[in-house]
Tab-separated table of C-alpha atoms and ligand atoms in Angstrom:
chain	number	residue	atom	x	y	z
A	16	MET	CA	114.088	183.511	134.839
A	17	ASP	CA	112.529	181.094	132.355
A	18	LYS	CA	108.838	180.475	132.146
A	19	LEU	CA	106.801	177.947	130.166
A	20	VAL	CA	103.692	179.009	128.237
A	21	ILE	CA	101.188	176.295	127.384
A	22	THR	CA	97.929	176.463	125.436
A	23	GLY	CA	95.978	173.396	126.474
A	24	GLN	CA	93.654	170.801	124.963
A	25	ASN	CA	95.959	169.357	122.304
A	26	ARG	CA	95.852	165.564	122.388
A	27	LEU	CA	99.439	164.313	122.743
A	28	HIS	CA	100.438	161.818	120.052
A	29	GLY	CA	103.644	160.261	118.726
A	30	LYS	CA	106.807	158.936	120.390
A	31	VAL	CA	108.846	160.270	123.314
A	32	ARG	CA	112.240	158.881	124.346
A	33	ILE	CA	112.999	158.643	128.063
A	34	SER	CA	116.357	159.867	129.415
A	35	GLY	CA	118.577	158.354	132.095
A	36	ALA	CA	117.284	158.199	135.677
A	37	LYS	CA	117.977	161.306	137.790
A	38	ASN	CA	117.867	159.392	141.064
A	39	ALA	CA	120.369	156.856	139.777
A	40	ALA	CA	122.624	159.526	138.225
A	41	VAL	CA	122.957	161.526	141.458
A	42	ALA	CA	124.301	158.442	143.208
A	43	VAL	CA	126.427	156.969	140.380
A	44	ILE	CA	128.332	160.237	139.772
A	45	PRO	CA	129.666	160.606	143.358
A	46	ALA	CA	130.165	156.816	143.569
A	47	ALA	CA	132.733	157.135	140.758
A	48	LEU	CA	135.062	158.708	143.369
A	49	LEU	CA	135.336	155.272	145.039
A	50	ALA	CA	137.374	154.009	142.074
A	51	ASN	CA	141.150	154.244	141.638
A	52	SER	CA	140.919	154.747	137.883
A	53	LYS	CA	138.761	156.384	135.222
A	54	VAL	CA	134.989	155.898	135.179
A	55	LYS	CA	132.718	156.430	132.185
A	56	ILE	CA	128.982	156.982	132.779
A	57	GLU	CA	126.581	156.796	129.816
A	58	ASN	CA	122.933	157.745	129.290
A	59	LEU	CA	123.097	160.612	131.800
A	60	PRO	CA	120.126	162.997	131.562
A	61	LEU	CA	120.875	166.647	130.673
A	62	ILE	CA	119.382	168.048	133.876
A	63	SER	CA	120.736	170.595	136.319
A	64	ASP	CA	121.356	168.013	139.076
A	65	VAL	CA	123.801	166.190	136.785
A	66	TYR	CA	125.655	169.372	135.799
A	67	ARG	CA	125.802	170.389	139.465
A	68	TYR	CA	127.302	167.091	140.566
A	69	GLY	CA	129.889	167.354	137.798
A	70	ALA	CA	130.799	170.806	139.148
A	71	ILE	CA	131.081	169.448	142.710
A	72	LEU	CA	133.470	166.681	141.633
A	73	ARG	CA	135.561	169.224	139.685
A	74	SER	CA	135.700	171.458	142.773
A	75	LEU	CA	137.159	168.491	144.699
A	76	GLY	CA	139.880	168.209	142.070
A	77	ALA	CA	138.529	165.351	139.967
A	78	LYS	CA	138.882	165.644	136.193
A	79	VAL	CA	135.319	165.596	134.766
A	80	GLU	CA	134.430	165.760	131.090
A	81	PHE	CA	130.715	165.855	130.257
A	82	ASN	CA	129.742	165.380	126.629
A	83	HIS	CA	126.191	166.609	126.887
A	84	HIS	CA	125.379	165.787	123.276
A	85	LYS	CA	125.860	162.124	124.119
A	86	GLY	CA	125.037	162.196	127.843
A	87	ILE	CA	128.466	160.732	128.620
A	88	MET	CA	130.520	161.815	131.651
A	89	GLU	CA	134.136	160.704	132.058
A	90	ILE	CA	135.573	161.042	135.550
A	91	ASP	CA	139.199	160.706	136.631
A	92	PRO	CA	138.525	160.207	140.361
A	93	LYS	CA	141.893	161.360	141.734
A	94	ILE	CA	140.812	164.211	143.992
A	95	LYS	CA	143.059	166.615	145.835
A	96	ASP	CA	140.925	167.966	148.622
A	97	PRO	CA	138.153	165.585	149.702
A	98	LEU	CA	137.268	167.652	152.690
A	99	ASN	CA	135.949	170.848	151.268
A	100	PRO	CA	133.087	170.441	148.862
A	101	PRO	CA	131.971	174.051	148.243
A	102	TYR	CA	128.856	175.004	150.218
A	103	GLU	CA	127.543	177.116	147.322
A	104	LEU	CA	127.337	174.024	145.095
A	105	ILE	CA	126.375	171.512	147.790
A	106	LYS	CA	123.381	173.466	149.087
A	107	LYS	CA	121.691	173.331	145.659
A	108	LEU	CA	121.776	169.554	145.550
A	109	ARG	CA	119.907	167.491	148.120
A	110	ALA	CA	121.620	164.313	146.999
A	111	SER	CA	125.018	165.791	147.891
A	112	TYR	CA	124.766	163.671	151.030
A	113	TYR	CA	126.009	160.694	148.969
A	114	LEU	CA	129.459	162.319	149.201
A	115	LEU	CA	129.451	161.300	152.878
A	116	GLY	CA	129.318	157.573	152.161
A	117	VAL	CA	131.805	157.842	149.302
A	118	LEU	CA	134.456	160.087	150.906
A	119	LEU	CA	134.181	158.322	154.267
A	120	ALA	CA	134.864	154.972	152.583
A	121	LYS	CA	137.668	156.226	150.352
A	122	TYR	CA	139.434	158.798	152.572
A	123	GLY	CA	138.229	157.965	156.084
A	124	GLU	CA	136.806	161.431	156.475
A	125	ALA	CA	134.003	163.520	154.983
A	126	GLN	CA	132.073	166.688	155.626
A	127	VAL	CA	128.996	167.950	153.809
A	128	SER	CA	126.462	170.648	154.618
A	129	LEU	CA	123.286	169.249	156.129
A	130	PRO	CA	120.397	169.132	153.646
A	131	GLY	CA	117.891	171.858	154.476
A	132	GLY	CA	114.169	171.321	154.355
A	133	CYS	CA	112.424	171.637	151.056
A	134	ASP	CA	108.931	171.867	149.678
A	135	ILE	CA	108.031	168.259	150.380
A	136	GLY	CA	108.966	168.280	154.032
A	137	SER	CA	112.002	168.026	156.265
A	138	ARG	CA	114.708	165.749	154.896
A	139	PRO	CA	116.097	163.928	157.940
A	140	ILE	CA	119.265	161.840	157.597
A	141	ASP	CA	119.167	160.066	160.957
A	142	GLN	CA	119.154	156.664	159.227
A	143	HIS	CA	122.227	157.593	157.176
A	144	ILE	CA	123.968	158.553	160.441
A	145	LYS	CA	122.778	155.362	162.154
A	146	GLY	CA	124.405	153.370	159.340
A	147	PHE	CA	127.702	155.255	159.370
A	148	GLU	CA	127.986	154.963	163.173
A	149	ALA	CA	127.280	151.229	162.955
A	150	LEU	CA	130.199	151.002	160.495
A	151	GLY	CA	132.418	152.662	163.115
A	152	ALA	CA	132.393	156.292	162.002
A	153	LYS	CA	132.372	159.198	164.453
A	154	ILE	CA	129.733	161.763	163.432
A	155	GLU	CA	129.643	165.445	164.420
A	156	LEU	CA	126.960	167.965	163.506
A	157	GLU	CA	128.129	171.546	163.786
A	158	HIS	CA	127.623	174.870	162.012
A	159	GLY	CA	125.163	173.247	159.589
A	160	MET	CA	127.759	170.690	158.544
A	161	ILE	CA	127.799	166.956	159.075
A	162	LYS	CA	131.310	165.588	159.654
A	163	ALA	CA	132.153	161.886	159.551
A	164	LYS	CA	135.464	160.251	160.461
A	165	ALA	CA	136.713	156.666	160.683
A	166	SER	CA	140.209	155.193	160.481
A	167	LYS	CA	138.745	152.055	158.883
A	168	LEU	CA	135.068	151.213	158.430
A	169	LYS	CA	134.058	147.799	159.700
A	170	GLY	CA	131.105	145.824	158.308
A	171	ALA	CA	127.970	145.738	160.480
A	172	GLN	CA	124.361	144.597	160.494
A	173	ILE	CA	122.063	147.624	160.098
A	174	TYR	CA	118.282	147.617	160.332
A	175	LEU	CA	116.684	150.724	158.810
A	176	ASP	CA	113.857	152.047	161.014
A	177	VAL	CA	112.208	153.498	157.907
A	178	VAL	CA	112.535	152.399	154.279
A	179	SER	CA	114.897	155.071	152.967
A	180	VAL	CA	116.352	155.250	149.448
A	181	GLY	CA	119.046	157.695	150.517
A	182	ALA	CA	120.122	155.786	153.613
A	183	THR	CA	120.168	152.477	151.719
A	184	MET	CA	122.321	154.025	148.979
A	185	ASN	CA	124.651	155.859	151.350
A	186	ILE	CA	125.314	152.841	153.577
A	187	MET	CA	125.833	150.626	150.510
A	188	LEU	CA	128.374	153.123	149.148
A	189	ALA	CA	130.286	153.298	152.438
A	190	ALA	CA	130.230	149.518	152.960
A	191	THR	CA	131.946	148.699	149.634
A	192	LEU	CA	135.414	149.451	151.090
A	193	ALA	CA	134.697	148.481	154.710
A	194	GLU	CA	136.369	145.521	156.375
A	195	GLY	CA	134.115	142.442	156.363
A	196	GLN	CA	130.429	142.084	155.614
A	197	THR	CA	127.659	144.656	155.989
A	198	ILE	CA	123.999	143.650	155.997
A	199	ILE	CA	121.323	146.300	155.405
A	200	GLU	CA	117.878	145.130	156.506
A	201	ASN	CA	114.581	146.832	155.619
A	202	ALA	CA	116.440	148.286	152.630
A	203	ALA	CA	114.722	150.304	149.891
A	204	LYS	CA	114.117	148.352	146.657
A	205	GLU	CA	113.850	151.138	144.056
A	206	PRO	CA	115.215	150.420	140.541
A	207	HIS	CA	117.918	153.045	141.068
A	208	ILE	CA	119.224	151.113	144.099
A	209	VAL	CA	119.721	148.097	141.822
A	210	ASP	CA	121.343	150.284	139.167
A	211	VAL	CA	123.879	151.705	141.646
A	212	ALA	CA	124.600	148.209	143.012
A	213	ASN	CA	125.289	147.005	139.456
A	214	PHE	CA	127.623	149.958	138.936
A	215	LEU	CA	129.494	149.201	142.187
A	216	ASN	CA	129.847	145.527	141.232
A	217	ALA	CA	131.190	146.553	137.812
A	218	MET	CA	133.905	148.440	139.735
A	219	GLY	CA	134.739	145.258	141.655
A	220	ALA	CA	132.497	145.647	144.695
A	221	ARG	CA	130.621	142.665	146.104
A	222	VAL	CA	126.984	143.747	146.595
A	223	LYS	CA	124.243	141.127	146.727
A	224	GLY	CA	120.476	141.390	147.180
A	225	ALA	CA	119.899	144.913	145.823
A	226	GLY	CA	116.223	145.144	144.906
A	227	THR	CA	115.238	143.079	147.925
A	228	ASP	CA	114.896	144.329	151.498
A	229	VAL	CA	118.165	142.669	152.565
A	230	ILE	CA	121.379	143.846	150.902
A	231	LYS	CA	124.733	142.206	151.739
A	232	ILE	CA	128.002	143.953	150.934
A	233	GLN	CA	131.353	142.164	151.328
A	234	GLY	CA	133.991	144.903	151.649
A	235	VAL	CA	136.976	144.896	149.240
A	236	ASP	CA	140.318	146.729	149.307
A	237	ARG	CA	139.916	148.806	146.191
A	238	LEU	CA	137.628	149.523	143.269
A	239	LYS	CA	138.584	150.061	139.647
A	240	GLY	CA	137.134	152.280	136.968
A	241	CYS	CA	134.466	150.912	134.605
A	242	THR	CA	131.819	151.977	132.097
A	243	HIS	CA	128.197	152.094	133.207
A	244	MET	CA	124.944	152.963	131.451
A	245	VAL	CA	122.334	154.542	133.724
A	246	ILE	CA	118.848	152.985	133.639
A	247	PRO	CA	115.915	154.903	132.119
A	248	ASP	CA	114.059	157.260	134.448
A	249	GLN	CA	110.827	155.581	135.513
A	250	ILE	CA	109.542	158.814	137.048
A	251	GLU	CA	110.067	160.763	133.825
A	252	ALA	CA	108.387	157.889	131.946
A	253	GLY	CA	105.425	157.862	134.353
A	254	THR	CA	105.040	161.608	133.942
A	255	TYR	CA	104.659	161.254	130.164
A	256	MET	CA	102.270	158.303	130.597
A	257	ILE	CA	100.041	160.453	132.796
A	258	ALA	CA	100.287	163.415	130.407
A	259	ALA	CA	99.251	161.218	127.447
A	260	ALA	CA	96.298	159.814	129.418
A	261	ALA	CA	95.218	163.232	130.709
A	262	THR	CA	95.046	164.747	127.202
A	263	GLY	CA	93.168	161.801	125.667
A	264	GLY	CA	96.232	161.185	123.561
A	265	ASP	CA	98.063	158.217	122.049
A	266	VAL	CA	101.773	158.200	122.935
A	267	VAL	CA	104.510	155.560	122.751
A	268	ILE	CA	106.984	156.076	125.588
A	269	GLU	CA	110.299	154.606	124.423
A	270	ASN	CA	113.470	153.460	126.202
A	271	VAL	CA	111.751	152.307	129.406
A	272	ILE	CA	111.774	149.169	131.574
A	273	PRO	CA	108.007	148.469	131.681
A	274	LYS	CA	108.245	146.505	134.940
A	275	HIS	CA	109.427	149.682	136.719
A	276	LEU	CA	106.143	151.315	135.736
A	277	ASP	CA	103.785	148.511	136.905
A	278	PRO	CA	102.050	150.589	139.621
A	279	VAL	CA	101.478	153.488	137.199
A	280	SER	CA	100.179	151.229	134.414
A	281	ALA	CA	97.854	149.496	136.896
A	282	LYS	CA	96.350	152.771	138.128
A	283	LEU	CA	95.940	154.225	134.637
A	284	ARG	CA	94.177	151.008	133.519
A	285	GLU	CA	91.886	151.320	136.577
A	286	ALA	CA	91.108	154.857	135.382
A	287	GLY	CA	90.008	153.414	132.017
A	288	MET	CA	93.158	154.064	129.957
A	289	LYS	CA	94.555	151.639	127.382
A	290	ILE	CA	98.124	150.587	128.223
A	291	GLU	CA	100.182	148.266	126.013
A	292	GLU	CA	103.739	147.339	126.874
A	293	ASP	CA	106.472	145.296	125.224
A	294	GLY	CA	110.292	145.166	125.272
A	295	ASP	CA	111.389	148.714	126.002
A	296	TYR	CA	108.237	150.752	125.315
A	297	ILE	CA	104.815	151.466	126.765
A	298	ARG	CA	101.922	152.813	124.658
A	299	VAL	CA	99.301	154.898	126.484
A	300	ARG	CA	95.929	155.799	124.972
A	301	GLY	CA	93.504	158.061	126.778
A	302	VAL	CA	90.431	156.470	125.275
A	303	GLN	CA	87.886	158.001	127.646
A	304	LYS	CA	87.427	160.604	130.347
A	305	PRO	CA	89.336	159.196	133.357
A	306	LYS	CA	87.432	157.318	136.036
A	307	ASN	CA	88.179	158.213	139.655
A	308	VAL	CA	90.734	155.996	141.429
A	309	ASN	CA	92.329	156.012	144.890
A	310	ILE	CA	96.123	156.197	145.226
A	311	LYS	CA	98.364	155.454	148.192
A	312	THR	CA	102.068	156.198	147.742
A	313	LEU	CA	104.476	153.580	149.076
A	314	PRO	CA	108.135	152.649	148.642
A	315	TYR	CA	108.851	150.589	145.506
A	316	PRO	CA	107.116	148.491	144.211
A	317	GLY	CA	104.200	150.576	145.521
A	318	PHE	CA	102.893	153.654	143.725
A	319	PRO	CA	105.852	156.102	143.621
A	320	THR	CA	105.574	159.251	145.740
A	321	ASP	CA	107.325	161.157	142.928
A	322	LEU	CA	104.263	160.642	140.708
A	323	GLN	CA	101.716	161.554	143.375
A	324	GLN	CA	101.621	165.178	142.280
A	325	PRO	CA	101.354	164.434	138.525
A	326	ILE	CA	98.558	161.897	139.001
A	327	THR	CA	96.701	164.337	141.262
A	328	ALA	CA	96.553	166.723	138.286
A	329	PHE	CA	95.215	163.879	136.110
A	330	LEU	CA	92.535	162.950	138.687
A	331	SER	CA	91.446	166.599	138.926
A	332	ILE	CA	89.518	166.073	135.652
A	333	ALA	CA	88.318	162.501	136.372
A	334	ASN	CA	84.677	161.510	136.827
A	335	GLY	CA	83.915	161.307	140.545
A	336	THR	CA	85.936	161.593	143.723
A	337	SER	CA	89.491	160.277	144.118
A	338	ILE	CA	91.533	160.074	147.305
A	339	VAL	CA	95.326	160.377	147.074
A	340	THR	CA	97.221	159.488	150.252
A	341	GLU	CA	100.903	160.451	150.590
A	342	THR	CA	102.564	158.084	153.076
A	343	VAL	CA	106.227	158.898	152.282
A	344	TRP	CA	106.558	162.686	152.697
A	345	GLU	CA	104.795	164.779	155.318
A	346	SER	CA	103.893	167.752	153.160
A	347	ARG	CA	103.920	166.941	149.491
A	348	PHE	CA	100.775	168.919	148.623
A	349	LYS	CA	102.178	172.351	147.690
A	350	HIS	CA	100.883	171.790	144.137
A	351	VAL	CA	97.259	171.687	145.336
A	352	ASP	CA	96.895	175.456	145.828
A	353	GLU	CA	98.298	176.074	142.337
A	354	LEU	CA	95.959	173.449	140.806
A	355	LYS	CA	93.026	175.132	142.581
A	356	ARG	CA	93.954	178.370	140.814
A	357	MET	CA	93.277	176.412	137.598
A	358	GLY	CA	89.842	175.339	138.825
A	359	ALA	CA	90.662	172.014	140.482
A	360	ASN	CA	88.445	171.028	143.407
A	361	ILE	CA	90.814	169.478	145.964
A	362	LYS	CA	90.733	169.403	149.752
A	363	VAL	CA	93.833	168.352	151.732
A	364	GLU	CA	93.094	166.556	154.989
A	365	GLY	CA	96.207	165.398	156.804
A	366	ARG	CA	98.130	163.155	154.450
A	367	SER	CA	95.275	162.815	151.945
A	368	ALA	CA	94.006	164.937	149.088
A	369	ILE	CA	90.294	164.493	148.317
A	370	ILE	CA	89.832	165.319	144.642
A	371	GLU	CA	86.369	166.070	143.222
A	372	GLY	CA	86.800	165.728	139.469
A	373	VAL	CA	85.765	168.764	137.401
A	374	GLU	CA	84.757	168.921	133.739
A	375	CYS	CA	87.779	170.916	132.707
A	376	LEU	CA	90.579	173.057	134.199
A	377	SER	CA	91.267	176.604	133.015
A	378	GLY	CA	94.650	178.074	132.188
A	379	ALA	CA	96.222	180.523	134.695
A	380	PRO	CA	99.619	181.903	135.756
A	381	VAL	CA	101.035	179.392	138.300
A	382	ARG	CA	104.314	178.711	140.072
A	383	ALA	CA	106.267	175.463	140.323
A	384	THR	CA	107.026	175.000	144.037
A	385	ASP	CA	109.159	171.879	143.563
A	386	LEU	CA	110.215	169.466	140.848
A	387	ARG	CA	107.190	167.165	140.711
A	388	ALA	CA	104.720	169.935	141.537
A	389	GLY	CA	106.001	171.593	138.375
A	390	ALA	CA	105.299	168.383	136.443
A	391	ALA	CA	101.780	168.321	137.886
A	392	LEU	CA	101.142	171.895	136.725
A	393	LEU	CA	102.408	171.013	133.255
A	394	ILE	CA	99.948	168.122	133.033
A	395	ALA	CA	97.134	170.358	134.250
A	396	ALA	CA	98.086	173.021	131.703
A	397	LEU	CA	98.111	170.482	128.845
A	398	THR	CA	94.467	169.609	129.597
A	399	ALA	CA	93.254	173.107	130.519
A	400	GLU	CA	91.112	175.410	128.429
A	401	GLY	CA	93.191	178.476	127.487
A	402	GLN	CA	96.743	179.548	128.289
A	403	THR	CA	98.873	178.715	131.345
A	404	GLU	CA	102.170	180.310	132.337
A	405	ILE	CA	104.403	178.308	134.662
A	406	PHE	CA	107.045	180.265	136.594
A	407	ASP	CA	110.089	179.008	138.526
A	408	VAL	CA	110.733	176.462	135.801
A	409	TYR	CA	114.208	175.800	137.233
A	410	HIS	CA	112.554	173.318	139.602
A	411	ILE	CA	111.328	171.303	136.619
A	412	ASP	CA	114.693	171.496	134.852
A	413	ARG	CA	116.275	169.747	137.835
A	414	GLY	CA	114.684	166.445	136.878
A	415	TYR	CA	113.241	166.585	133.367
A	416	GLN	CA	115.501	166.852	130.329
A	417	GLN	CA	114.147	169.432	127.855
A	418	ILE	CA	110.569	168.756	128.868
A	419	ASP	CA	109.183	171.580	126.705
A	420	ALA	CA	110.935	170.262	123.559
A	421	LYS	CA	109.862	166.673	124.285
A	422	LEU	CA	106.241	167.734	124.812
A	423	ARG	CA	106.261	169.934	121.685
A	424	ASN	CA	107.482	166.922	119.683
A	425	ILE	CA	104.345	165.007	120.693
A	426	GLY	CA	101.940	167.798	119.823
A	427	ALA	CA	101.799	170.090	122.856
A	428	ASP	CA	101.446	173.826	122.277
A	429	ILE	CA	104.257	174.838	124.643
A	430	TYR	CA	107.210	177.183	124.503
A	431	ARG	CA	109.916	178.460	126.882
A	432	VAL	CA	110.235	182.202	127.365
A	433	ASN	CA	113.474	184.020	128.255
A	434	GLY	CA	115.601	181.031	128.351
A	435	ASP	CA	117.720	178.621	126.467
A	436	TYR	CA	117.382	175.208	128.107
A	437	LEU	CA	121.018	174.165	128.016
A	438	LYS	CA	122.165	177.581	129.238
A	439	SER	CA	119.793	177.439	132.195
A	440	VAL	CA	120.650	173.888	133.302
A	441	ALA	CA	124.382	173.980	132.650
A	442	LYS	CA	125.107	176.938	134.873
B	520	EPZ	C1	114.777	159.827	147.283
B	520	EPZ	O1	114.830	160.811	148.309
B	520	EPZ	C2	114.474	160.589	146.011
B	520	EPZ	N1	115.546	161.545	145.754
B	520	EPZ	C3	113.136	161.321	146.160
B	520	EPZ	O2	112.853	161.869	144.882
B	520	EPZ	C4	112.038	160.300	146.465
B	520	EPZ	O3	110.842	160.992	146.724
B	520	EPZ	C5	112.427	159.466	147.688
B	520	EPZ	O4	113.731	158.877	147.512
B	520	EPZ	C6	111.440	158.334	147.925
B	520	EPZ	O5	111.428	157.500	146.796
B	520	EPZ	C7	116.717	161.053	145.271
B	520	EPZ	O6	116.877	159.861	145.065
B	520	EPZ	C8	117.772	162.074	144.990
B	520	EPZ	P1	114.030	158.614	151.500
B	520	EPZ	P2	115.411	160.387	149.774
B	520	EPZ	O7	115.259	158.618	152.305
B	520	EPZ	O8	116.429	159.348	149.612
B	520	EPZ	C9	112.313	159.440	155.837
B	520	EPZ	C10	112.304	163.480	143.319
B	520	EPZ	O9	111.240	164.062	143.117
B	520	EPZ	N2	113.712	159.397	156.251
B	520	EPZ	O10	113.615	157.371	150.778
B	520	EPZ	O11	115.772	161.658	150.471
B	520	EPZ	C11	111.987	160.672	154.995
B	520	EPZ	O12	111.646	161.774	155.832
B	520	EPZ	C12	112.798	163.299	144.731
B	520	EPZ	O13	113.037	162.962	142.427
B	520	EPZ	C13	114.008	159.420	157.604
B	520	EPZ	O14	113.129	159.496	158.451
B	520	EPZ	O15	114.092	159.791	150.422
B	520	EPZ	C14	110.808	160.199	154.180
B	520	EPZ	O16	109.646	160.317	154.960
B	520	EPZ	C15	111.913	163.984	145.759
B	520	EPZ	N3	115.318	159.364	157.982
B	520	EPZ	C16	111.099	158.707	153.949
B	520	EPZ	O17	112.066	158.341	154.935
B	520	EPZ	C17	116.349	159.282	157.077
B	520	EPZ	O18	117.524	159.215	157.486
B	520	EPZ	C18	111.661	158.374	152.598
B	520	EPZ	O19	112.832	159.138	152.418
B	520	EPZ	C19	116.021	159.264	155.708
B	520	EPZ	C20	114.705	159.315	155.317
């Protein structure tokens, strides 16, 4: 199993290029199965979730070629057996539930294993089910599988009880081939929702309003193949912004859409950092020891829950007390115990972490408990005095392309032990 070894206190400096968005990629790849002809997806990140979804589509019989040097995946969506995505592959990928919306729309039937819980809390899909039933599907839950069936989906008006990225995506996917119009109210507005809607429209779908809380989808008879470039990953970009600020560095983060990072830029400015943005880059300078700030995670355009753990690491060395409140997930604080092993002074009370800034963290052996907790530990290690070893790196490789190489290129003293990155993510 790979581990990362970091010797802290190097100021990060230079340029880092952001890869394609994981949370767009894991919806665009299955959505390609809606088409009747070849789909080409560009700017895909080289992360394990992308390789895994390619393997799932191959197991269904689709022809998938992934040129990982260029991040281009070509999919011939003719599948032979839509009903049996292999459990072994599905269980590793939470976003496999997008196959429900896609296969239900295209083949009238779908079955996928229910997502288990994970380290940020239970992952209910009641809103996905509410949407599919509103579109006329019959849903059965048995033996850990969710089965959906409908002779023909019919458009419906669906109000989401909770703002859910997954449910918004899944209902949008299913509605593209339904009869008539579907309206999703209280929809999520994340950039990756807009990216998937643009992809669907490029295939001939008729999706309007993505990025607002009301999305209207006029069903069509068929969708054709197209070429689509995935948007940059705003969570990866935010992670590097926070790392640059935490180390007192000066880093230009390239290939981003600055607007997608507004909440992160605002909070880093509040903490005393210098942020410049223009065109497709953001420059972050950690010009002083961070000031304490309070954070409350909210659906987009609020502060993203996926950067709550990284910014908690940053605030661990701020002057004063910061309060970070996690409103999206019920238990997204598994990183706190590991940060405390590095000398952080954090108390979790309910959905809030009260962070008393310390002068400096100290390196220690720690374990990544989930993807963004791993990112938080990396940021802590980059600022810490001494050496840190991070175990269970596979969590980090799920969502960050070659993070050790990218950090090394901007001055971090970091190396990967036991593993070759591409070998570990491509299996
Ligand atoms: C997506 O998860 C992301 N994953 C998550 O990123 C991200 O944290 C989350 O959106 C919020 O932005 C992918 O896109 C693959 P939700 P998703 O449905 O869609 C509740 C990362 O680090 N809910 O928006 O599963 C749910 O419990 C990952 O990249 C229901 O109650 O999240 C949560 O409290 C982690 N019923 C809230 O809504 C449902 O049917 C938001 O969940 C669905 C969700």
